[in-house]
Coordinates of C-alpha atoms in Angstrom, one line a residue:
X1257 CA 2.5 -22.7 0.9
X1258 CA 3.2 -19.3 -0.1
X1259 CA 2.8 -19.9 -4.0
X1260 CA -0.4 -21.7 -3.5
X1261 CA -1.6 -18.5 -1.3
X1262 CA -1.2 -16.8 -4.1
X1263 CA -2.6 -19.4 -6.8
X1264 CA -5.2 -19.5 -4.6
X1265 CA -6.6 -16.3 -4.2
X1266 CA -5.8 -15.4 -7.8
X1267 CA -7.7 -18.4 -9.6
X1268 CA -10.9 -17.1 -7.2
X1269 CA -10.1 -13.5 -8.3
X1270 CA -10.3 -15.1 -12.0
X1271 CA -13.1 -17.4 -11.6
X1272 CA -15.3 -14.1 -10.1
X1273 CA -13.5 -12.1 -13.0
X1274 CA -14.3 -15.0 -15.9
X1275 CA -18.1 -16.1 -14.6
X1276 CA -20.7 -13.7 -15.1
X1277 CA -22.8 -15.5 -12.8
X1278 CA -20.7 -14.8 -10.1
X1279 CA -21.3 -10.8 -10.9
X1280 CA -23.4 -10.3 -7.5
X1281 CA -22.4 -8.5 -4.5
X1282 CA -21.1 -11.3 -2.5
X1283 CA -18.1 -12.4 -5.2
X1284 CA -17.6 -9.2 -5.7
X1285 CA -16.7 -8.9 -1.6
X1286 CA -14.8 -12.3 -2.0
X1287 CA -12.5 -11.0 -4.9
X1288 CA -11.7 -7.9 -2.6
X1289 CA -10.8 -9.9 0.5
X1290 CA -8.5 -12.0 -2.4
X1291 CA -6.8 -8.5 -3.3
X1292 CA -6.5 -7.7 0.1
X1293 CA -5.0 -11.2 0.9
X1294 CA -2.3 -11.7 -1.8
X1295 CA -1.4 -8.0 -0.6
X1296 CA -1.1 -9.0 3.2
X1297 CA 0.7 -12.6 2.5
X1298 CA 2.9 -10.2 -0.5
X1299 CA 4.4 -8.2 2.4
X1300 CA 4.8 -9.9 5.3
X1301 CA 6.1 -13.6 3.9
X1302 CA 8.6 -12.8 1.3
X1303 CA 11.0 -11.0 3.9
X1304 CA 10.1 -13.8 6.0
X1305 CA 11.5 -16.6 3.9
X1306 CA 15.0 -14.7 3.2
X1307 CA 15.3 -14.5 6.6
X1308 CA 14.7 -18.0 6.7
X1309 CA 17.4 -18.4 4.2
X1310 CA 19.8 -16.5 4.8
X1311 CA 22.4 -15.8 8.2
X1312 CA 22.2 -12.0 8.0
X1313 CA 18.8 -11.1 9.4
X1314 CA 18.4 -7.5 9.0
X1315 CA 15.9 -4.8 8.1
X1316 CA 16.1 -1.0 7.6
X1317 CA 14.7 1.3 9.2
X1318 CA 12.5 2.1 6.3
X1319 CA 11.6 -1.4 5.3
X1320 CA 10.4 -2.1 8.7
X1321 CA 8.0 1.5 8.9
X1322 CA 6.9 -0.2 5.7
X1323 CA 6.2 -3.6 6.3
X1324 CA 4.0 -2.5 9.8
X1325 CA 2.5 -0.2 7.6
X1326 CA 0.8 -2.9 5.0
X1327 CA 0.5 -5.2 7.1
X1328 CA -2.1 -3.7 9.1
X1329 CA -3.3 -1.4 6.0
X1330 CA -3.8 -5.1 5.0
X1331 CA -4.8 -6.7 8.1
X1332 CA -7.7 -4.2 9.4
X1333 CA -9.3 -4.0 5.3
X1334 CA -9.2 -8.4 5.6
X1335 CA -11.7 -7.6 9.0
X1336 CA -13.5 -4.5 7.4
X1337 CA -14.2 -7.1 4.4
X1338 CA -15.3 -9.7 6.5
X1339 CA -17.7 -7.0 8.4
X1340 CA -19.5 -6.0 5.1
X1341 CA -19.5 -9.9 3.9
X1342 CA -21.4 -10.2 7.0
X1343 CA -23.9 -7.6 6.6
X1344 CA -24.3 -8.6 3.0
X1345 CA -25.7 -12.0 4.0
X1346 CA -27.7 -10.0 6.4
X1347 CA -29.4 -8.3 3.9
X1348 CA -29.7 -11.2 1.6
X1349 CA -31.1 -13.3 4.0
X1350 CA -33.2 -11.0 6.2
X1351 CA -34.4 -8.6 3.6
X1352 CA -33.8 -10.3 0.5
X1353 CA -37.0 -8.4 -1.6
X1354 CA -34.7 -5.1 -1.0
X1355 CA -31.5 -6.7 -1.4
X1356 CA -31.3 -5.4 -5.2
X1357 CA -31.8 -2.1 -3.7
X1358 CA -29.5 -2.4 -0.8
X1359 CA -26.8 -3.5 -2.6
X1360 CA -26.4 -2.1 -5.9
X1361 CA -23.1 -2.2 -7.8
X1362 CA -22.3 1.7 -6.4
X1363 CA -23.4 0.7 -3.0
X1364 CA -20.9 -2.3 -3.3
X1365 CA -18.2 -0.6 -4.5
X1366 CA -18.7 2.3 -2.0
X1367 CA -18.6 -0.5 0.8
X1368 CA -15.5 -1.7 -0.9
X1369 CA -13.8 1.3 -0.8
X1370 CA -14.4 2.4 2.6
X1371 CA -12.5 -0.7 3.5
X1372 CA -9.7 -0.2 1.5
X1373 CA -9.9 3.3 2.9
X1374 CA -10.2 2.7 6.8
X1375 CA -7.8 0.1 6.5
X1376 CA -5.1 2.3 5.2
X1377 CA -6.2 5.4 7.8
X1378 CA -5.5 2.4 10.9
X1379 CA -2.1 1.3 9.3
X1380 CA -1.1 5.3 8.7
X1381 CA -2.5 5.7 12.1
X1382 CA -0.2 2.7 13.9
X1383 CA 2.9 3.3 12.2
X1384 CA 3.2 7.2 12.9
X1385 CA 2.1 6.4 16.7
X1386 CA 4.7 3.7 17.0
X1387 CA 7.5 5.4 14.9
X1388 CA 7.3 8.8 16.7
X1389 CA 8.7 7.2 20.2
X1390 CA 12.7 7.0 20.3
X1391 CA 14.4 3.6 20.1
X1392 CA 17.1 3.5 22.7
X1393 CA 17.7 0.1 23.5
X1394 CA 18.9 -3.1 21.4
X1395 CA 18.2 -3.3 17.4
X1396 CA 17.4 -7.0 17.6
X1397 CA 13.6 -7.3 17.7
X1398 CA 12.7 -11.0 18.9
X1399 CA 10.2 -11.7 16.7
X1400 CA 10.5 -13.1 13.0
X1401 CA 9.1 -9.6 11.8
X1402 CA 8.5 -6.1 12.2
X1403 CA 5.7 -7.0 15.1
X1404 CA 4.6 -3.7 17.2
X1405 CA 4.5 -5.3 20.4
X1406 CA 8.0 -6.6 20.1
X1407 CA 8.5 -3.0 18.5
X1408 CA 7.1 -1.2 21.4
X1409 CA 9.7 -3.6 24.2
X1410 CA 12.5 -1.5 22.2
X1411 CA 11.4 1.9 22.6
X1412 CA 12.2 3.9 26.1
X1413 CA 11.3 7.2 27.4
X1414 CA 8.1 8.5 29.1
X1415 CA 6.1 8.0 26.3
X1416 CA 6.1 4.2 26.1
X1417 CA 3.6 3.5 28.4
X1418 CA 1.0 5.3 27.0
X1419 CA 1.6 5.2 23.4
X1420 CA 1.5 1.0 23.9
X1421 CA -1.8 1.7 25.3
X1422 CA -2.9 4.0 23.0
X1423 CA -1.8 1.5 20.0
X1424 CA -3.7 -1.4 21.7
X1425 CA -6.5 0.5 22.5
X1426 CA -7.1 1.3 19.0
X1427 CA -6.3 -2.5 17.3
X1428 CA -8.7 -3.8 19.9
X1429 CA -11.3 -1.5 19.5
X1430 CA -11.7 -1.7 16.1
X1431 CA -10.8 -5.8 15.8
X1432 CA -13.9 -5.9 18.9
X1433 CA -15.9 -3.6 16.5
X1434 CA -16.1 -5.2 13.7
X1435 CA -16.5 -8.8 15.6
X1436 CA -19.5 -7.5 17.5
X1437 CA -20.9 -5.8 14.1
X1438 CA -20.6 -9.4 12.3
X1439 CA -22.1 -11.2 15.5
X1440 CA -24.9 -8.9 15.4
X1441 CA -25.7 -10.2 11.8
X1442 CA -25.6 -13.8 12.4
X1443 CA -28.0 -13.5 15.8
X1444 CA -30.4 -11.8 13.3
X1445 CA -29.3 -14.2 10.8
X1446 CA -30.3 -17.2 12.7
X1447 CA -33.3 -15.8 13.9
X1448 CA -34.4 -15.5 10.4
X1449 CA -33.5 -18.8 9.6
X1450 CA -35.2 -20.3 12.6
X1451 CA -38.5 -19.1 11.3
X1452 CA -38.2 -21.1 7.9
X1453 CA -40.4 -23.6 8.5
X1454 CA -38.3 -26.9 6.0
X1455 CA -35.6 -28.2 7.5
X1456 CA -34.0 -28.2 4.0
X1457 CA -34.6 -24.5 3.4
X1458 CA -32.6 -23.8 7.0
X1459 CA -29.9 -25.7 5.9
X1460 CA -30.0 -24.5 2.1
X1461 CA -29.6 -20.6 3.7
X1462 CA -27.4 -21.7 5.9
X1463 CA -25.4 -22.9 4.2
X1464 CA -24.6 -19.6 2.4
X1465 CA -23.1 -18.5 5.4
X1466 CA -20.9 -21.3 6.3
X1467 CA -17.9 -20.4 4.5
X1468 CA -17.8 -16.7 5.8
X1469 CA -18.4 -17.6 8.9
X1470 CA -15.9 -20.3 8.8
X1471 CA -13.3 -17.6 8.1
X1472 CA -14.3 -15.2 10.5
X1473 CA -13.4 -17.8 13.3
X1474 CA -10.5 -18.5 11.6
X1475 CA -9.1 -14.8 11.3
X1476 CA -10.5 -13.9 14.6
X1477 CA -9.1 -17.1 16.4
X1478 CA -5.7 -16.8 15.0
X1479 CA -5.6 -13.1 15.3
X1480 CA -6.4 -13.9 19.7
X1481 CA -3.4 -16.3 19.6
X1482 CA -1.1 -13.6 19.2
X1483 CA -2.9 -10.4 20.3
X1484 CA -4.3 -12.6 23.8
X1485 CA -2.0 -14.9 25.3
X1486 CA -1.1 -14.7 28.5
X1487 CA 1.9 -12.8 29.7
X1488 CA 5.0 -15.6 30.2
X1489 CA 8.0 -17.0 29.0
X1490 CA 7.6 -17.8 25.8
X1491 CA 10.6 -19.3 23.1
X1492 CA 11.6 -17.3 19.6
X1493 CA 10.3 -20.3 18.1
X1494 CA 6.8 -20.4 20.3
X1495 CA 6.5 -16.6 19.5
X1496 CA 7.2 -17.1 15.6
X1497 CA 4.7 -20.3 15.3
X1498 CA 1.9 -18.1 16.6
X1499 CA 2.4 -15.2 14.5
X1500 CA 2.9 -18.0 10.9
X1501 CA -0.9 -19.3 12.4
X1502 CA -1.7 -15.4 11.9
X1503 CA 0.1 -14.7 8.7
X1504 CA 0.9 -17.6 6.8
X1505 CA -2.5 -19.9 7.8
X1506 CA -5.3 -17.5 7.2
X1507 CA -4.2 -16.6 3.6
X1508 CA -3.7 -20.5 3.0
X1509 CA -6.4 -21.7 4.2
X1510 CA -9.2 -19.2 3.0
X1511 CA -9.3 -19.7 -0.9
X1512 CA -9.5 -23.8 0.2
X1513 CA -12.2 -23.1 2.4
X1514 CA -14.1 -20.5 -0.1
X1515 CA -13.5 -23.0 -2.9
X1516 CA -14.6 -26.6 -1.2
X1517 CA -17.6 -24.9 1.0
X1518 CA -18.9 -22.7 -1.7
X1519 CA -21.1 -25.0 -4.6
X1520 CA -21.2 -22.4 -6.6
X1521 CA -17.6 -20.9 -6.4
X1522 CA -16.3 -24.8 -6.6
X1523 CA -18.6 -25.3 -10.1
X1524 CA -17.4 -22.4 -11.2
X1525 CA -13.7 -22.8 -11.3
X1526 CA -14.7 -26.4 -12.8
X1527 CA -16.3 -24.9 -15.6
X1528 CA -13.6 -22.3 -16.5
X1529 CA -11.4 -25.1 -15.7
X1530 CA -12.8 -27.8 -18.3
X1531 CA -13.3 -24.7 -20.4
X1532 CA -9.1 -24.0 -20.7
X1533 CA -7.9 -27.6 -20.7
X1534 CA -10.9 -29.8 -22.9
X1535 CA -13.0 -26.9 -24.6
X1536 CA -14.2 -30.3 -26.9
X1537 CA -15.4 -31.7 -24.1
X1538 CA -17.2 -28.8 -22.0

């Protein structure tokens, strides 16, 4: 699973890379969520397989600062991604005679880079709050990673309290944020749509949107399984099979759903695909 996360994301990093029909805004927003994936599934699932492996499950001090660190550098760019992917089908649906204005290759890579950016400023942000408080109780953190809410159990002190909120706060916030901006552009998405009067020319611009949106209930569904269950008794095991939905499953599954919901994607990496293997023949 994790080699064909990276396969995966890397032959739709290629494809966009390869086909200069897929040059346009959109793949260019795809490729980036790739990057940001491989990155994401890079540093949380390697550890999590030696641990798997081996009987000495340990992490530095260090190593764990790290891994919390790209994680959500990695975590909060995926939903800043998905937030611009949404506001690009926005434009392209809602105002698509200023589209070529609205979203010209610098205002793409601006976009891009902002993401990059504020996901790096919320995972510099998380891991300084978090790794300021002391750490007076037991080392063994009952999770299968360095997770900040079982990070947070281990810490003591006055500060506890408010930090957690403070670190919640701010993950919520701007996980809420970014849902309600993408919401926003599917309820004027639809409402363009609605007034297309062929039933084939809804479905046709709908179904531009299908795979993005399809991933946005994915990333935000998974992410609520973990950040929103109720308070209980809950297992090792129960608590690591929520967090592999979050951080195994979304990687997986998004270059299969990108690739088998996107025609033009899916012809795409069938050309360059016939193109490698029988040149004679394409």
């Amino acid at each position: 699973m994790y080699l064909f996360t990276l396969l995966g994301n890397l032959l739709i990093m290629a494809t966009i890379w390869r086909e200069h029909s897929l040059h346009t805004p959109m793949y260019l927003f795809l490729c980036a969520l790739s990057i940001s994936e491989i990155l994401f599934t890079v540093a949380i699932t390697p550890r999590m397989l030696i641990d798997m492996l081996s009987s000495h499950h340990s992490i530095t001090f260090v190593a764990c600062a790290s891994q919390i660190f790209f994680s959500f550098t990695f975590g909060f760019t995926q939903s800043f991604l998905l937030t611009v992917m949404g506001y690009d089908r926005y434009v392209a649906i809602c105002h698509p005679l200023r589209y070529n204005m609205l979203m010209s290759p610098r205002d793409c890579a601006r976009l891009v880079s902002w993401c990059w950016a504020g996901g790096s400023v919320m995972g510099m942000m998380v891991t300084l709050i978090v790794f300021h408080l002391t750490f007076c109780r037991s080392n063994e953190i009952h999770h299968f990673a360095c997770h900040v809410l079982a990070l947070l159990k281990l810490a003591c002190g006055k500060e506890t309290a408010p930090v957690t909120m403070v670190v919640i706060i701010v993950c919520v916030t701007a996980l809420l944020g970014c849902l309600f901006l993408i919401v926003l552009s599917y309820i004027f998405i639809m409402a363009a749509i609605l007034r297309i009067p062929s039933t084939e020319g809804r479905h046709k611009t709908f179904s531009t949107c299908v795979s993005h949106l399809t991933i946005v209930v994915m990333h935000y569904g998974f992410a609520s399984i973990i950040y929103l269950k109720p308070k209980g008794p809950h297992s090792m095991d129960s608590n690591t099979l929520m967090a592999t939905t979050y951080t195994v499953f979304t990687p997986f599954l998004s270059p299969i759903i990108f690739s088998l919901r996107n025609k033009e994607l899916k012809s795409a990496i069938k050309r360059s695909f016939c193109r490698k293997f029988f040149p004679l023949s394409c």
